[in-house]
mmCIF file of C-alpha atoms in Angstrom:
data_model
loop_
_atom_site.group_PDB
_atom_site.id
_atom_site.type_symbol
_atom_site.label_atom_id
_atom_site.label_comp_id
_atom_site.label_asym_id
_atom_site.label_seq_id
_atom_site.Cartn_x
_atom_site.Cartn_y
_atom_site.Cartn_z
ATOM 1 C CA UNK A 1 131.168 111.333 73.936
ATOM 2 C CA UNK A 2 128.955 112.417 70.536
ATOM 3 C CA UNK A 3 125.797 111.169 69.509
ATOM 4 C CA UNK A 4 123.258 108.616 70.408
ATOM 5 C CA UNK A 5 124.579 108.636 73.781
ATOM 6 C CA UNK A 6 123.367 112.264 74.888
ATOM 7 C CA UNK A 7 119.681 111.703 73.536
ATOM 8 C CA UNK A 8 116.641 110.964 75.671
ATOM 9 C CA UNK A 9 114.790 107.520 75.076
ATOM 10 C CA UNK A 10 111.245 108.433 73.298
ATOM 11 C CA UNK A 11 108.796 106.256 74.209
ATOM 12 C CA UNK A 12 108.009 104.408 71.831
ATOM 13 C CA UNK A 13 112.013 103.324 72.021
ATOM 14 C CA UNK A 14 111.639 102.075 75.469
ATOM 15 C CA UNK A 15 112.296 97.960 75.856
ATOM 16 C CA UNK A 16 109.389 96.430 78.102
ATOM 17 C CA UNK A 17 108.842 93.164 79.946
ATOM 18 C CA UNK A 18 105.332 93.323 80.656
ATOM 19 C CA UNK A 19 103.313 96.628 81.415
ATOM 20 C CA UNK A 20 105.655 96.904 84.335
ATOM 21 C CA UNK A 21 109.008 95.854 84.169
ATOM 22 C CA UNK A 22 111.358 97.850 81.426
ATOM 23 C CA UNK A 23 114.517 95.656 80.400
ATOM 24 C CA UNK A 24 117.903 95.462 79.671
ATOM 25 C CA UNK A 25 119.924 92.685 78.287
ATOM 26 C CA UNK A 26 123.997 93.146 79.344
ATOM 27 C CA UNK A 27 124.829 89.883 77.465
ATOM 28 C CA UNK A 28 123.699 87.112 76.471
ATOM 29 C CA UNK A 29 123.377 85.336 79.894
ATOM 30 C CA UNK A 30 122.804 88.063 82.149
ATOM 31 C CA UNK A 31 119.087 90.794 82.042
ATOM 32 C CA UNK A 32 117.444 92.851 84.313
ATOM 33 C CA UNK A 33 114.193 93.825 84.786
ATOM 34 C CA UNK A 34 113.542 97.257 85.787
ATOM 35 C CA UNK A 35 110.988 98.637 87.844
ATOM 36 C CA UNK A 36 112.102 102.214 90.099
ATOM 37 C CA UNK A 37 113.880 104.814 90.830
ATOM 38 C CA UNK A 38 114.338 106.634 94.146
ATOM 39 C CA UNK A 39 116.400 109.416 95.046
ATOM 40 C CA UNK A 40 117.676 108.283 98.276
ATOM 41 C CA UNK A 41 119.496 112.409 100.246
ATOM 42 C CA UNK A 42 119.255 110.318 103.580
ATOM 43 C CA UNK A 43 122.084 111.716 106.533
ATOM 44 C CA UNK A 44 122.499 108.833 107.732
ATOM 45 C CA UNK A 45 123.273 106.658 104.183
ATOM 46 C CA UNK A 46 126.457 105.182 103.224
ATOM 47 C CA UNK A 47 126.049 106.813 99.298
ATOM 48 C CA UNK A 48 124.580 110.417 99.920
ATOM 49 C CA UNK A 49 123.299 111.608 97.719
ATOM 50 C CA UNK A 50 122.502 109.206 95.212
ATOM 51 C CA UNK A 51 119.413 106.732 93.282
ATOM 52 C CA UNK A 52 118.612 103.973 94.244
ATOM 53 C CA UNK A 53 117.585 101.007 91.540
ATOM 54 C CA UNK A 54 114.927 98.357 92.054
ATOM 55 C CA UNK A 55 115.617 95.633 89.983
ATOM 56 C CA UNK A 56 115.293 92.067 89.124
ATOM 57 C CA UNK A 57 117.534 89.479 87.462
ATOM 58 C CA UNK A 58 117.878 85.873 87.324
ATOM 59 C CA UNK A 59 122.206 85.804 87.389
ATOM 60 C CA UNK A 60 123.365 85.437 90.901
ATOM 61 C CA UNK A 61 126.725 87.951 90.774
ATOM 62 C CA UNK A 62 125.134 90.943 87.381
ATOM 63 C CA UNK A 63 127.262 92.915 86.439
ATOM 64 C CA UNK A 64 127.510 96.804 86.950
ATOM 65 C CA UNK A 65 125.579 98.881 84.805
ATOM 66 C CA UNK A 66 125.689 102.391 84.353
ATOM 67 C CA UNK A 67 123.766 105.039 84.511
ATOM 68 C CA UNK A 68 122.064 108.104 82.401
ATOM 69 C CA UNK A 69 120.653 110.501 85.602
ATOM 70 C CA UNK A 70 118.951 113.326 83.327
ATOM 71 C CA UNK A 71 117.493 116.033 84.064
ATOM 72 C CA UNK A 72 116.760 117.833 81.413
ATOM 73 C CA UNK A 73 114.309 116.123 78.050
ATOM 74 C CA UNK A 74 116.912 117.426 75.398
ATOM 75 C CA UNK A 75 120.363 117.855 76.827
ATOM 76 C CA UNK A 76 122.234 115.083 77.534
ATOM 77 C CA UNK A 77 122.720 113.174 80.385
ATOM 78 C CA UNK A 78 125.211 112.832 83.308
ATOM 79 C CA UNK A 79 126.882 109.408 82.850
ATOM 80 C CA UNK A 80 127.998 107.182 86.385
ATOM 81 C CA UNK A 81 127.996 103.329 86.564
ATOM 82 C CA UNK A 82 126.340 101.520 89.353
ATOM 83 C CA UNK A 83 128.867 101.276 92.349
ATOM 84 C CA UNK A 84 127.081 98.727 93.917
ATOM 85 C CA UNK A 85 124.651 95.779 93.406
ATOM 86 C CA UNK A 86 122.815 94.902 96.841
ATOM 87 C CA UNK A 87 120.969 91.124 96.776
ATOM 88 C CA UNK A 88 117.397 91.439 98.904
ATOM 89 C CA UNK A 89 116.535 88.016 100.416
ATOM 90 C CA UNK A 90 117.016 88.238 103.930
ATOM 91 C CA UNK A 91 116.969 84.187 103.240
ATOM 92 C CA UNK A 92 120.605 84.493 101.489
ATOM 93 C CA UNK A 93 120.876 83.824 97.064
ATOM 94 C CA UNK A 94 117.876 81.315 95.755
ATOM 95 C CA UNK A 95 118.557 78.601 93.342
ATOM 96 C CA UNK A 96 116.567 79.945 89.986
ATOM 97 C CA UNK A 97 113.800 82.711 89.041
ATOM 98 C CA UNK A 98 114.151 85.996 89.265
ATOM 99 C CA UNK A 99 116.234 87.024 92.506
ATOM 100 C CA UNK A 100 115.705 91.158 93.351
ATOM 101 C CA UNK A 101 118.928 93.507 93.678
ATOM 102 C CA UNK A 102 119.005 97.208 94.377
ATOM 103 C CA UNK A 103 121.342 99.172 91.832
ATOM 104 C CA UNK A 104 122.636 101.849 93.368
ATOM 105 C CA UNK A 105 123.876 104.894 91.016
ATOM 106 C CA UNK A 106 125.670 107.325 92.794
ATOM 107 C CA UNK A 107 124.842 111.002 91.605
ATOM 108 C CA UNK A 108 128.353 112.774 91.238
ATOM 109 C CA UNK A 109 129.470 116.291 93.639
ATOM 110 C CA UNK A 110 129.399 118.715 90.524
ATOM 111 C CA UNK A 111 125.446 117.101 90.745
ATOM 112 C CA UNK A 112 123.991 116.745 93.670
ATOM 113 C CA UNK A 113 122.484 119.732 95.009
ATOM 114 C CA UNK A 114 119.458 118.975 92.051
ATOM 115 C CA UNK A 115 117.115 116.017 91.609
ATOM 116 C CA UNK A 116 117.142 114.363 88.651
ATOM 117 C CA UNK A 117 114.267 113.710 86.681
ATOM 118 C CA UNK A 118 114.987 110.551 85.091
ATOM 119 C CA UNK A 119 117.312 107.956 85.021
ATOM 120 C CA UNK A 120 118.005 105.283 82.194
ATOM 121 C CA UNK A 121 120.468 102.172 82.468
ATOM 122 C CA UNK A 122 122.190 101.435 79.825
ATOM 123 C CA UNK A 123 125.472 98.263 79.813
ATOM 124 C CA UNK A 124 128.246 100.231 78.547
ATOM 125 C CA UNK A 125 129.376 104.434 79.182
ATOM 126 C CA UNK A 126 127.785 104.853 76.078
ATOM 127 C CA UNK A 127 125.018 102.412 74.703
ATOM 128 C CA UNK A 128 121.529 103.330 73.578
ATOM 129 C CA UNK A 129 119.655 104.182 75.693
ATOM 130 C CA UNK A 130 116.359 101.992 76.304
ATOM 131 C CA UNK A 131 114.611 101.912 79.190
ATOM 132 C CA UNK A 132 114.057 105.575 81.569
ATOM 133 C CA UNK A 133 112.832 105.602 85.178
ATOM 134 C CA UNK A 134 110.970 108.395 86.403
ATOM 135 C CA UNK A 135 112.633 109.511 90.074
ATOM 136 C CA UNK A 136 110.661 109.977 92.484
ATOM 137 C CA UNK A 137 111.583 110.959 95.826
ATOM 138 C CA UNK A 138 112.660 114.220 96.890
ATOM 139 C CA UNK A 139 115.689 115.993 98.384
ATOM 140 C CA UNK A 140 114.031 116.745 101.699
ATOM 141 C CA UNK A 141 112.371 114.190 103.310
ATOM 142 C CA UNK A 142 109.184 114.456 105.212
ATOM 143 C CA UNK A 143 109.882 114.635 108.783
ATOM 144 C CA UNK A 144 106.174 115.575 110.271
ATOM 145 C CA UNK A 145 106.007 112.132 111.126
ATOM 146 C CA UNK A 146 109.276 111.899 113.494
ATOM 147 C CA UNK A 147 109.420 113.032 116.921
ATOM 148 C CA UNK A 148 111.619 115.166 118.440
ATOM 149 C CA UNK A 149 113.119 114.426 122.009
ATOM 150 C CA UNK A 150 109.715 112.441 122.759
ATOM 151 C CA UNK A 151 107.956 115.044 121.272
ATOM 152 C CA UNK A 152 106.307 114.945 117.546
ATOM 153 C CA UNK A 153 108.105 118.534 115.141
ATOM 154 C CA UNK A 154 106.465 121.556 116.390
ATOM 155 C CA UNK A 155 104.007 122.284 112.918
ATOM 156 C CA UNK A 156 106.136 125.534 111.779
ATOM 157 C CA UNK A 157 109.094 122.700 111.687
ATOM 158 C CA UNK A 158 108.294 120.750 109.532
ATOM 159 C CA UNK A 159 109.948 119.309 105.971
ATOM 160 C CA UNK A 160 107.933 119.149 103.496
ATOM 161 C CA UNK A 161 108.761 116.761 100.964
ATOM 162 C CA UNK A 162 108.807 112.740 100.533
ATOM 163 C CA UNK A 163 107.368 109.684 102.686
ATOM 164 C CA UNK A 164 109.987 107.486 103.260
ATOM 165 C CA UNK A 165 107.633 103.431 103.410
ATOM 166 C CA UNK A 166 108.754 100.118 105.235
ATOM 167 C CA UNK A 167 107.301 96.656 103.552
ATOM 168 C CA UNK A 168 107.120 93.888 105.372
ATOM 169 C CA UNK A 169 106.395 89.799 104.490
ATOM 170 C CA UNK A 170 103.754 87.726 105.622
ATOM 171 C CA UNK A 171 102.377 87.466 108.596
ATOM 172 C CA UNK A 172 101.689 84.316 108.939
ATOM 173 C CA UNK A 173 101.603 83.241 112.615
ATOM 174 C CA UNK A 174 98.377 81.603 113.571
ATOM 175 C CA UNK A 175 99.295 80.125 116.458
ATOM 176 C CA UNK A 176 102.133 83.005 118.298
ATOM 177 C CA UNK A 177 100.219 86.859 119.249
ATOM 178 C CA UNK A 178 102.949 88.915 119.014
ATOM 179 C CA UNK A 179 100.979 92.005 118.868
ATOM 180 C CA UNK A 180 102.968 93.726 121.422
ATOM 181 C CA UNK A 181 105.950 93.583 120.356
ATOM 182 C CA UNK A 182 104.532 94.832 116.688
ATOM 183 C CA UNK A 183 102.850 97.150 118.011
ATOM 184 C CA UNK A 184 106.122 98.395 119.745
ATOM 185 C CA UNK A 185 107.795 97.951 116.380
ATOM 186 C CA UNK A 186 104.831 100.777 114.491
ATOM 187 C CA UNK A 187 105.704 102.734 117.093
ATOM 188 C CA UNK A 188 109.350 102.698 116.226
ATOM 189 C CA UNK A 189 108.685 103.553 112.788
ATOM 190 C CA UNK A 190 106.424 106.238 113.184
ATOM 191 C CA UNK A 191 109.288 108.067 115.474
ATOM 192 C CA UNK A 192 111.602 107.204 113.407
ATOM 193 C CA UNK A 193 110.389 108.854 110.789
ATOM 194 C CA UNK A 194 108.366 106.630 108.635
ATOM 195 C CA UNK A 195 104.587 107.266 107.142
ATOM 196 C CA UNK A 196 103.107 104.314 105.996
ATOM 197 C CA UNK A 197 103.788 100.405 106.476
ATOM 198 C CA UNK A 198 102.457 97.567 105.314
ATOM 199 C CA UNK A 199 101.520 94.279 105.509
ATOM 200 C CA UNK A 200 100.040 91.102 104.570
ATOM 201 C CA UNK A 201 97.961 89.737 106.338
ATOM 202 C CA UNK A 202 97.633 85.593 105.541
ATOM 203 C CA UNK A 203 96.738 83.694 108.898
ATOM 204 C CA UNK A 204 98.004 84.730 112.175
ATOM 205 C CA UNK A 205 95.974 84.654 115.532
ATOM 206 C CA UNK A 206 93.412 86.701 116.551
ATOM 207 C CA UNK A 207 94.935 89.735 118.248
ATOM 208 C CA UNK A 208 96.269 91.014 115.345
ATOM 209 C CA UNK A 209 93.437 91.572 113.648
ATOM 210 C CA UNK A 210 91.908 93.919 115.912
ATOM 211 C CA UNK A 211 91.595 97.435 114.997
#
């Protein structure tokens, strides 16, 4: 593969939808809006290591794009195809509007020990890259919040790496006090190793608002 597919796109060449989303036009009917990319090297993940890319599309079953994995700004990318598009919505695929997907891009075995600096999504293996997402995360996860055998880890055994967080849906149960269950859930997440939880509070029971 020669020519333009070996060049990292310059900032002025990136196609933006707005200040947050980059745009990938697959064909006349399918468009991806790309937000972020994270390195996933968890031991229990189904594909390890891989990149998880958060994207929107208004298509129910979008085709799978290709990934350019950039390990330096001057060299050619490692090219691999998205192996899975997971739809993120517990109520099933809605009609119309943008749908949220996680695109999984496998890191080839010969590159599995290195973290890509950035990733571009393209429609064909050697088409010109017009997207560029910085890869966040690290090969090792920060486990300082996890409990092992019921006890927190010793300082000297803590792994310094990326932190994982959980994002939840809005809390809107005003007439239902589930504060005890919420605390239990948060304790389980902390024991597993999650460092932060983001929940949108709307109209909830007074006990849930207590510090």
